[in-house]
Amino acid sequence: MTDRIFSGVQPTGNLHLGNYLGAIRNWVRLQNEYECLFCLVDMHAITIWQDPLELAANTREVAAGFLAAGIDPVRCIVFNQSRVPAHAELAWILNCTARLGWLNRMTQFKEKAGKQRENASVGLYAYPCLMAADILLYKATHVPVGEDQKQHLELTRDVAQKFNSDYGVDFFPLTEPLILGAATRVMSLRDGTKKMSKSEPSEFSRINLTDTADAIADKIRKARTDPAPLPETTAGLEGRPEAANLVGIYAALSDQSVAETIARFSGRLFSDFKGELADLAVAKLDPIASEMRRLRADSGYIDQVLRDGGARARALAEPLMTEVRRIVGFLAE
Ligand code: TYM
């Protein structure tokens, strides 16, 4: 079986540093080694209410972010999920494979539904089956993601295994997660115990890929830290979540390990370190932001990329879906 990558981002707002370091930056490297599909998962996005105009605008914006970060839309298939209806069709079949008990254990549903569980959409609950369908529809062998997606990928393997055993086939692969780099879980700049996320109200909690150089530097300067200087060993980061987060970000952006970063800055004050981190972050992120601005002015190009990607994805998906329908016993042409 050929190695194939599938990964996705919800087009629900700005891309931030967590999306970049946890996912997109790794994709840029992996596109040289694997056949890749990168998807704007708009069907996942509507599991929580989205204003239609904003969803469409965000889909283009996040696609521009992929390209600006270095994804090559000729080598890779870049598309929005809803252009390939087979995602929904396979998701339905996998809804019938997955067990209620498995979905009940999903921590992301618990976090997102919060206390309003009775009021959450059915789609939010079934979300992991749609994600399994995204991956299995292309028999993807590897899925590069941040650490927060690990549980969903375990479920994908469970679903694949149960489908294979229920139908007595060896059809779906057991997909491997690729969780790479020094910052697989980037934390909020305001609270080192919370994940950096699009939904956090404070803009100072995250660095957006569209932030100006001044905004990036300002957010890093204002990032929360404890009063101690940088430790001398990585073990000294334990119990210091804000310090560990900033060191991890530096390490990831400079392509070093956390140990190398600590060796370089040990004993230095955070005020010094933040200055260097801000320079590094601006140097790495500002070119992406300016390319995004350029692409934003050319929405015809983005639409063309997504249309072309959608057609290529459908061509890959259709023969697989034909097989799945046959395996399940659906009469079809
Ligand atoms: P989403 O849109 O929340 O995030 C997109 C990618 O960014 C990573 N990420 C982070 N990594 C490190 N630190 C953070 N603070 C951080 N925040 C986000 C995520 O791990 C992810 O890789 N369910 C997925 C979308 C999806 C998908 C798929 C992914 C749908 N189908 C199939 C892979 C394969 C999600 O909500 O990602």
Tab-separated table of C-alpha atoms and ligand atoms in Angstrom:
chain	number	residue	atom	x	y	z
A	1	MET	CA	0.000	0.000	0.000
A	2	THR	CA	1.352	3.467	-0.817
A	3	ASP	CA	2.008	5.816	2.060
A	4	ARG	CA	-0.536	8.577	2.013
A	5	ILE	CA	-1.143	11.493	4.326
A	6	PHE	CA	-4.451	13.113	5.192
A	7	SER	CA	-4.832	15.996	7.614
A	8	GLY	CA	-7.261	18.824	8.179
A	9	VAL	CA	-8.038	22.098	9.904
A	10	GLN	CA	-11.439	23.497	10.820
A	11	PRO	CA	-12.005	26.805	9.026
A	12	THR	CA	-13.555	28.435	12.062
A	13	GLY	CA	-11.264	31.425	12.534
A	14	ASN	CA	-7.692	32.537	12.283
A	15	LEU	CA	-4.880	30.058	12.069
A	16	HIS	CA	-2.662	30.412	15.126
A	17	LEU	CA	0.811	29.387	16.202
A	18	GLY	CA	-0.517	26.092	17.635
A	19	ASN	CA	-1.973	25.095	14.251
A	20	TYR	CA	1.282	26.078	12.604
A	21	LEU	CA	3.741	24.318	14.924
A	22	GLY	CA	1.502	21.340	15.704
A	23	ALA	CA	0.394	20.671	12.146
A	24	ILE	CA	0.961	22.871	9.106
A	25	ARG	CA	4.717	23.316	9.441
A	26	ASN	CA	5.135	19.559	9.569
A	27	TRP	CA	2.929	19.149	6.517
A	28	VAL	CA	5.231	21.411	4.527
A	29	ARG	CA	8.095	19.019	5.225
A	30	LEU	CA	6.113	15.836	4.732
A	31	GLN	CA	4.817	16.890	1.304
A	32	ASN	CA	8.254	15.990	-0.084
A	33	GLU	CA	8.010	12.398	1.133
A	34	TYR	CA	4.340	11.449	0.878
A	35	GLU	CA	1.310	11.788	-1.327
A	36	CYS	CA	-0.722	14.333	0.686
A	37	LEU	CA	-4.286	15.569	1.052
A	38	PHE	CA	-4.829	18.705	3.154
A	39	CYS	CA	-8.401	19.581	3.885
A	40	LEU	CA	-10.438	22.521	5.147
A	41	VAL	CA	-12.977	20.553	7.138
A	42	ASP	CA	-16.009	22.786	6.684
A	43	MET	CA	-18.413	19.941	7.525
A	44	HIS	CA	-16.717	19.572	10.895
A	45	ALA	CA	-16.896	23.342	11.397
A	46	ILE	CA	-20.719	23.401	11.332
A	47	THR	CA	-20.966	21.021	14.286
A	48	ILE	CA	-20.943	24.367	16.123
A	49	TRP	CA	-23.006	27.178	14.581
A	50	GLN	CA	-21.137	29.158	11.896
A	51	ASP	CA	-22.368	32.234	10.122
A	52	PRO	CA	-22.457	31.125	6.432
A	53	LEU	CA	-20.634	34.164	5.073
A	54	GLU	CA	-17.965	33.872	7.726
A	55	LEU	CA	-17.533	30.151	7.103
A	56	ALA	CA	-16.946	30.770	3.396
A	57	ALA	CA	-14.510	33.618	4.132
A	58	ASN	CA	-12.647	31.570	6.747
A	59	THR	CA	-12.367	28.622	4.374
A	60	ARG	CA	-10.586	30.825	1.828
A	61	GLU	CA	-8.501	32.435	4.561
A	62	VAL	CA	-7.279	29.131	6.016
A	63	ALA	CA	-6.572	27.808	2.506
A	64	ALA	CA	-4.461	30.933	1.923
A	65	GLY	CA	-2.663	30.125	5.188
A	66	PHE	CA	-1.793	26.616	3.960
A	67	LEU	CA	-0.342	27.993	0.724
A	68	ALA	CA	1.450	30.896	2.401
A	69	ALA	CA	3.090	28.463	4.833
A	70	GLY	CA	4.514	26.533	1.880
A	71	ILE	CA	2.007	23.843	0.912
A	72	ASP	CA	2.307	23.241	-2.828
A	73	PRO	CA	-1.193	22.787	-4.286
A	74	VAL	CA	0.165	21.036	-7.356
A	75	ARG	CA	2.019	18.348	-5.451
A	76	CYS	CA	-0.656	18.100	-2.726
A	77	ILE	CA	-4.429	17.945	-2.915
A	78	VAL	CA	-5.836	20.984	-1.098
A	79	PHE	CA	-9.630	21.109	-0.876
A	80	ASN	CA	-12.630	21.824	1.294
A	81	GLN	CA	-14.331	18.725	2.652
A	82	SER	CA	-17.891	19.487	1.504
A	83	ARG	CA	-16.814	19.269	-2.138
A	84	VAL	CA	-16.482	15.512	-1.671
A	85	PRO	CA	-19.879	14.177	-0.528
A	86	ALA	CA	-18.338	10.722	0.026
A	87	HIS	CA	-16.979	12.039	3.359
A	88	ALA	CA	-20.576	12.227	4.594
A	89	GLU	CA	-21.535	8.913	3.026
A	90	LEU	CA	-18.644	7.015	4.610
A	91	ALA	CA	-19.218	8.834	7.913
A	92	TRP	CA	-22.749	7.418	7.995
A	93	ILE	CA	-21.471	3.885	7.503
A	94	LEU	CA	-18.834	4.407	10.201
A	95	ASN	CA	-21.492	5.829	12.548
A	96	CYS	CA	-22.959	2.363	12.323
A	97	THR	CA	-19.588	0.740	13.072
A	98	ALA	CA	-18.502	2.908	16.028
A	99	ARG	CA	-20.018	2.162	19.434
A	100	LEU	CA	-21.759	4.681	21.664
A	101	GLY	CA	-19.381	3.816	24.490
A	102	TRP	CA	-16.384	4.820	22.376
A	103	LEU	CA	-17.826	8.238	21.602
A	104	ASN	CA	-18.847	8.735	25.227
A	105	ARG	CA	-15.156	8.668	26.142
A	106	MET	CA	-14.123	11.472	23.751
A	107	THR	CA	-12.710	14.305	25.822
A	108	GLN	CA	-13.128	16.898	23.070
A	109	PHE	CA	-16.899	16.447	23.044
A	110	LYS	CA	-16.988	16.882	26.805
A	111	GLU	CA	-14.899	20.077	26.563
A	112	LYS	CA	-16.825	21.567	23.662
A	113	ALA	CA	-20.300	20.640	24.848
A	114	GLY	CA	-19.497	21.762	28.390
A	115	LYS	CA	-22.462	22.063	30.700
A	116	GLN	CA	-24.812	22.486	27.722
A	117	ARG	CA	-24.549	18.811	26.750
A	118	GLU	CA	-28.275	18.408	26.007
A	119	ASN	CA	-28.052	21.372	23.716
A	120	ALA	CA	-25.016	20.244	21.701
A	121	SER	CA	-25.606	19.223	18.092
A	122	VAL	CA	-25.769	15.549	17.184
A	123	GLY	CA	-22.988	16.360	14.702
A	124	LEU	CA	-20.670	17.484	17.505
A	125	TYR	CA	-21.146	14.110	19.160
A	126	ALA	CA	-20.613	12.128	15.939
A	127	TYR	CA	-17.681	14.370	14.916
A	128	PRO	CA	-14.992	11.677	15.457
A	129	CYS	CA	-16.742	9.322	13.001
A	130	LEU	CA	-16.643	12.011	10.319
A	131	MET	CA	-12.963	12.463	11.090
A	132	ALA	CA	-12.383	8.714	10.756
A	133	ALA	CA	-14.226	8.872	7.418
A	134	ASP	CA	-11.972	11.729	6.213
A	135	ILE	CA	-8.914	9.607	6.815
A	136	LEU	CA	-10.206	6.203	5.766
A	137	LEU	CA	-11.893	7.460	2.593
A	138	TYR	CA	-8.403	7.810	1.131
A	139	LYS	CA	-6.877	4.888	3.053
A	140	ALA	CA	-4.441	7.390	4.549
A	141	THR	CA	-1.586	5.634	6.329
A	142	HIS	CA	-0.259	8.651	8.280
A	143	VAL	CA	-1.962	11.648	9.880
A	144	PRO	CA	0.216	14.562	11.049
A	145	VAL	CA	-1.544	16.464	13.850
A	146	GLY	CA	-1.000	18.180	17.185
A	147	GLU	CA	-1.239	16.167	20.366
A	148	ASP	CA	-4.870	17.140	21.020
A	149	GLN	CA	-6.015	14.932	18.124
A	150	LYS	CA	-4.456	11.755	19.492
A	151	GLN	CA	-7.656	10.364	20.966
A	152	HIS	CA	-9.520	10.906	17.696
A	153	LEU	CA	-6.846	8.974	15.835
A	154	GLU	CA	-7.091	6.092	18.284
A	155	LEU	CA	-10.813	6.002	17.582
A	156	THR	CA	-10.083	5.995	13.838
A	157	ARG	CA	-7.973	2.866	14.315
A	158	ASP	CA	-10.687	1.216	16.407
A	159	VAL	CA	-13.306	1.993	13.755
A	160	ALA	CA	-11.069	0.675	10.949
A	161	GLN	CA	-10.370	-2.506	12.867
A	162	LYS	CA	-14.020	-3.148	13.715
A	163	PHE	CA	-15.129	-2.481	10.131
A	164	ASN	CA	-12.518	-4.933	8.848
A	165	SER	CA	-13.510	-7.582	11.357
A	166	ASP	CA	-17.303	-7.075	11.055
A	167	TYR	CA	-17.143	-7.546	7.293
A	168	GLY	CA	-14.297	-10.079	7.282
A	169	VAL	CA	-12.068	-7.925	5.090
A	170	ASP	CA	-8.624	-6.405	5.273
A	171	PHE	CA	-9.736	-3.129	3.745
A	172	PHE	CA	-8.966	-0.091	5.881
A	173	PRO	CA	-5.392	0.507	7.101
A	174	LEU	CA	-4.565	1.166	10.751
A	175	THR	CA	-3.493	4.786	10.458
A	176	GLU	CA	-0.426	6.082	12.294
A	177	PRO	CA	-0.484	9.513	13.916
A	178	LEU	CA	2.568	11.722	13.243
A	179	ILE	CA	2.992	14.047	16.210
A	180	LEU	CA	6.244	15.839	15.444
A	181	GLY	CA	8.493	18.622	16.719
A	182	ALA	CA	9.184	20.411	19.991
A	183	ALA	CA	5.750	22.080	20.251
A	184	THR	CA	3.062	19.468	19.727
A	185	ARG	CA	0.806	21.178	22.257
A	186	VAL	CA	1.265	24.954	22.238
A	187	MET	CA	-0.304	26.557	25.295
A	188	SER	CA	-2.058	29.900	25.798
A	189	LEU	CA	0.306	32.833	26.343
A	190	ARG	CA	-1.924	33.941	29.231
A	191	ASP	CA	-2.214	30.589	31.009
A	192	GLY	CA	0.298	27.791	30.501
A	193	THR	CA	-2.206	25.146	31.567
A	194	LYS	CA	-4.652	25.887	28.728
A	195	LYS	CA	-4.201	25.004	25.073
A	196	MET	CA	-3.721	27.882	22.619
A	197	SER	CA	-7.004	27.963	20.724
A	198	LYS	CA	-9.148	29.960	18.338
A	199	SER	CA	-12.005	30.059	20.792
A	200	GLU	CA	-10.148	31.694	23.701
A	201	PRO	CA	-11.593	35.224	24.057
A	202	SER	CA	-8.309	37.040	24.801
A	203	GLU	CA	-6.322	37.936	21.664
A	204	PHE	CA	-3.245	38.032	23.907
A	205	SER	CA	-3.579	34.283	24.498
A	206	ARG	CA	-2.498	33.407	20.959
A	207	ILE	CA	-0.342	34.484	18.040
A	208	ASN	CA	-2.309	34.482	14.806
A	209	LEU	CA	-0.570	33.767	11.529
A	210	THR	CA	-1.973	37.070	10.273
A	211	ASP	CA	-0.556	39.145	13.161
A	212	THR	CA	1.734	42.045	12.302
A	213	ALA	CA	5.341	42.012	13.498
A	214	ASP	CA	4.426	44.557	16.203
A	215	ALA	CA	1.516	42.479	17.444
A	216	ILE	CA	3.668	39.331	17.632
A	217	ALA	CA	6.390	41.133	19.615
A	218	ASP	CA	3.823	42.751	21.908
A	219	LYS	CA	2.062	39.459	22.661
A	220	ILE	CA	5.353	37.729	23.457
A	221	ARG	CA	6.475	40.616	25.679
A	222	LYS	CA	3.193	40.429	27.593
A	223	ALA	CA	3.172	36.607	27.785
A	224	ARG	CA	2.841	35.371	31.325
A	225	THR	CA	5.971	33.942	32.978
A	226	ASP	CA	7.094	33.213	36.511
A	227	PRO	CA	9.797	35.402	38.076
A	228	ALA	CA	12.650	32.830	37.997
A	229	PRO	CA	15.278	32.874	35.210
A	230	LEU	CA	15.517	30.058	32.655
A	231	PRO	CA	16.548	26.777	34.289
A	232	GLU	CA	19.799	24.939	33.624
A	233	THR	CA	18.211	21.648	32.616
A	234	THR	CA	14.953	20.587	30.962
A	235	ALA	CA	13.916	19.001	34.276
A	236	GLY	CA	13.901	22.545	35.686
A	237	LEU	CA	10.895	23.347	33.470
A	238	GLU	CA	8.686	20.969	35.423
A	239	GLY	CA	5.932	22.772	37.290
A	240	ARG	CA	6.618	25.925	35.222
A	241	PRO	CA	4.044	25.611	32.423
A	242	GLU	CA	4.463	29.142	31.019
A	243	ALA	CA	8.253	28.843	30.921
A	244	ALA	CA	8.040	25.394	29.343
A	245	ASN	CA	5.640	26.718	26.694
A	246	LEU	CA	7.849	29.632	25.615
A	247	VAL	CA	10.951	27.436	25.528
A	248	GLY	CA	9.054	24.853	23.455
A	249	ILE	CA	7.951	27.539	21.004
A	250	TYR	CA	11.512	28.823	20.655
A	251	ALA	CA	12.836	25.287	20.149
A	252	ALA	CA	10.226	24.492	17.493
A	253	LEU	CA	10.692	27.760	15.597
A	254	SER	CA	14.471	27.395	15.602
A	255	ASP	CA	14.410	23.663	14.750
A	256	GLN	CA	16.253	22.761	17.910
A	257	SER	CA	15.404	20.442	20.755
A	258	VAL	CA	14.184	21.820	24.082
A	259	ALA	CA	17.500	20.661	25.623
A	260	GLU	CA	19.502	22.691	23.089
A	261	THR	CA	17.375	25.760	23.737
A	262	ILE	CA	17.833	25.409	27.490
A	263	ALA	CA	21.586	24.953	27.066
A	264	ARG	CA	21.708	28.207	25.100
A	265	PHE	CA	19.602	30.332	27.473
A	266	SER	CA	20.133	28.777	30.908
A	267	GLY	CA	20.285	31.311	33.708
A	268	ARG	CA	19.117	34.186	31.458
A	269	LEU	CA	16.166	36.358	32.474
A	270	PHE	CA	12.845	35.907	30.720
A	271	SER	CA	12.880	39.553	29.689
A	272	ASP	CA	16.019	38.820	27.598
A	273	PHE	CA	14.743	35.527	26.292
A	274	LYS	CA	11.424	37.050	25.233
A	275	GLY	CA	13.266	39.630	23.114
A	276	GLU	CA	15.068	36.847	21.226
A	277	LEU	CA	11.897	34.793	20.944
A	278	ALA	CA	10.027	37.787	19.515
A	279	ASP	CA	12.741	38.352	16.877
A	280	LEU	CA	12.686	34.683	15.905
A	281	ALA	CA	8.881	34.519	15.759
A	282	VAL	CA	8.689	37.655	13.604
A	283	ALA	CA	11.400	36.344	11.268
A	284	LYS	CA	9.553	33.045	10.783
A	285	LEU	CA	5.933	34.241	10.774
A	286	ASP	CA	5.977	37.650	9.120
A	287	PRO	CA	6.720	36.257	5.626
A	288	ILE	CA	3.702	33.949	6.000
A	289	ALA	CA	1.473	36.861	7.025
A	290	SER	CA	2.541	38.975	4.085
A	291	GLU	CA	2.013	36.108	1.640
A	292	MET	CA	-1.466	35.593	3.152
A	293	ARG	CA	-2.247	39.272	2.515
A	294	ARG	CA	-1.135	38.892	-1.085
A	295	LEU	CA	-3.241	35.749	-1.581
A	296	ARG	CA	-6.268	37.332	0.072
A	297	ALA	CA	-6.358	39.824	-2.759
A	298	ASP	CA	-6.567	36.922	-5.228
A	299	SER	CA	-9.573	34.901	-4.082
A	300	GLY	CA	-10.083	33.668	-7.664
A	301	TYR	CA	-6.805	31.767	-7.349
A	302	ILE	CA	-7.762	30.235	-3.985
A	303	ASP	CA	-11.139	29.160	-5.378
A	304	GLN	CA	-9.394	27.553	-8.340
A	305	VAL	CA	-7.043	25.619	-6.033
A	306	LEU	CA	-9.990	24.316	-3.977
A	307	ARG	CA	-12.045	23.409	-7.039
A	308	ASP	CA	-9.147	21.535	-8.579
A	309	GLY	CA	-8.307	19.857	-5.238
A	310	GLY	CA	-11.948	18.817	-4.837
A	311	ALA	CA	-11.977	17.176	-8.273
A	312	ARG	CA	-8.740	15.301	-7.534
A	313	ALA	CA	-10.019	14.165	-4.136
A	314	ARG	CA	-13.314	12.932	-5.630
A	315	ALA	CA	-11.390	10.943	-8.224
A	316	LEU	CA	-9.442	9.188	-5.449
A	317	ALA	CA	-12.474	8.670	-3.227
A	318	GLU	CA	-14.942	7.291	-5.755
A	319	PRO	CA	-13.341	3.873	-6.450
A	320	LEU	CA	-12.875	3.384	-2.708
A	321	MET	CA	-16.506	4.209	-2.005
A	322	THR	CA	-17.579	1.769	-4.726
A	323	GLU	CA	-15.654	-0.935	-2.872
A	324	VAL	CA	-17.133	0.082	0.489
A	325	ARG	CA	-20.689	-0.043	-0.900
A	326	ARG	CA	-20.024	-3.520	-2.262
A	327	ILE	CA	-18.494	-4.716	1.043
A	328	VAL	CA	-21.479	-3.415	3.018
A	329	GLY	CA	-23.994	-4.972	0.619
A	330	PHE	CA	-25.508	-1.860	-0.928
A	331	LEU	CA	-26.892	-2.391	-4.418
A	332	ALA	CA	-25.301	0.139	-6.717
A	333	GLU	CA	-24.400	0.591	-10.364
B	1	TYM	P1	-8.205	21.895	14.570
B	1	TYM	O1	-8.835	22.698	13.488
B	1	TYM	O2	-8.622	22.131	15.968
B	1	TYM	O3	-6.626	22.070	14.521
B	1	TYM	C1	-5.878	21.870	13.326
B	1	TYM	C2	-4.539	21.256	13.641
B	1	TYM	O4	-3.812	22.103	14.539
B	1	TYM	C3	-3.417	21.358	15.681
B	1	TYM	N1	-3.487	22.238	16.873
B	1	TYM	C4	-2.498	22.391	17.739
B	1	TYM	N2	-1.261	21.855	17.810
B	1	TYM	C5	-0.464	22.234	18.825
B	1	TYM	N3	-0.861	23.124	19.785
B	1	TYM	C6	-2.089	23.678	19.765
B	1	TYM	N4	-2.462	24.559	20.697
B	1	TYM	C7	-2.969	23.312	18.702
B	1	TYM	N5	-4.246	23.670	18.386
B	1	TYM	C8	-4.540	22.998	17.261
B	1	TYM	C9	-4.415	20.227	15.787
B	1	TYM	O5	-3.879	19.140	16.510
B	1	TYM	C10	-4.648	19.893	14.327
B	1	TYM	O6	-3.637	19.032	13.853
B	1	TYM	N6	-10.452	17.424	14.329
B	1	TYM	C11	-9.438	18.257	13.707
B	1	TYM	C12	-9.660	18.496	12.242
B	1	TYM	C13	-9.793	17.247	11.431
B	1	TYM	C14	-8.762	16.346	11.076
B	1	TYM	C15	-9.376	15.358	10.269
B	1	TYM	C16	-7.404	16.286	11.379
B	1	TYM	C17	-10.948	16.790	10.852
B	1	TYM	N7	-10.694	15.661	10.143
B	1	TYM	C18	-8.648	14.288	9.759
B	1	TYM	C19	-6.675	15.205	10.862
B	1	TYM	C20	-7.293	14.220	10.067
B	1	TYM	C21	-9.447	19.619	14.410
B	1	TYM	O7	-10.424	20.042	14.954
B	1	TYM	O8	-8.304	20.336	14.240
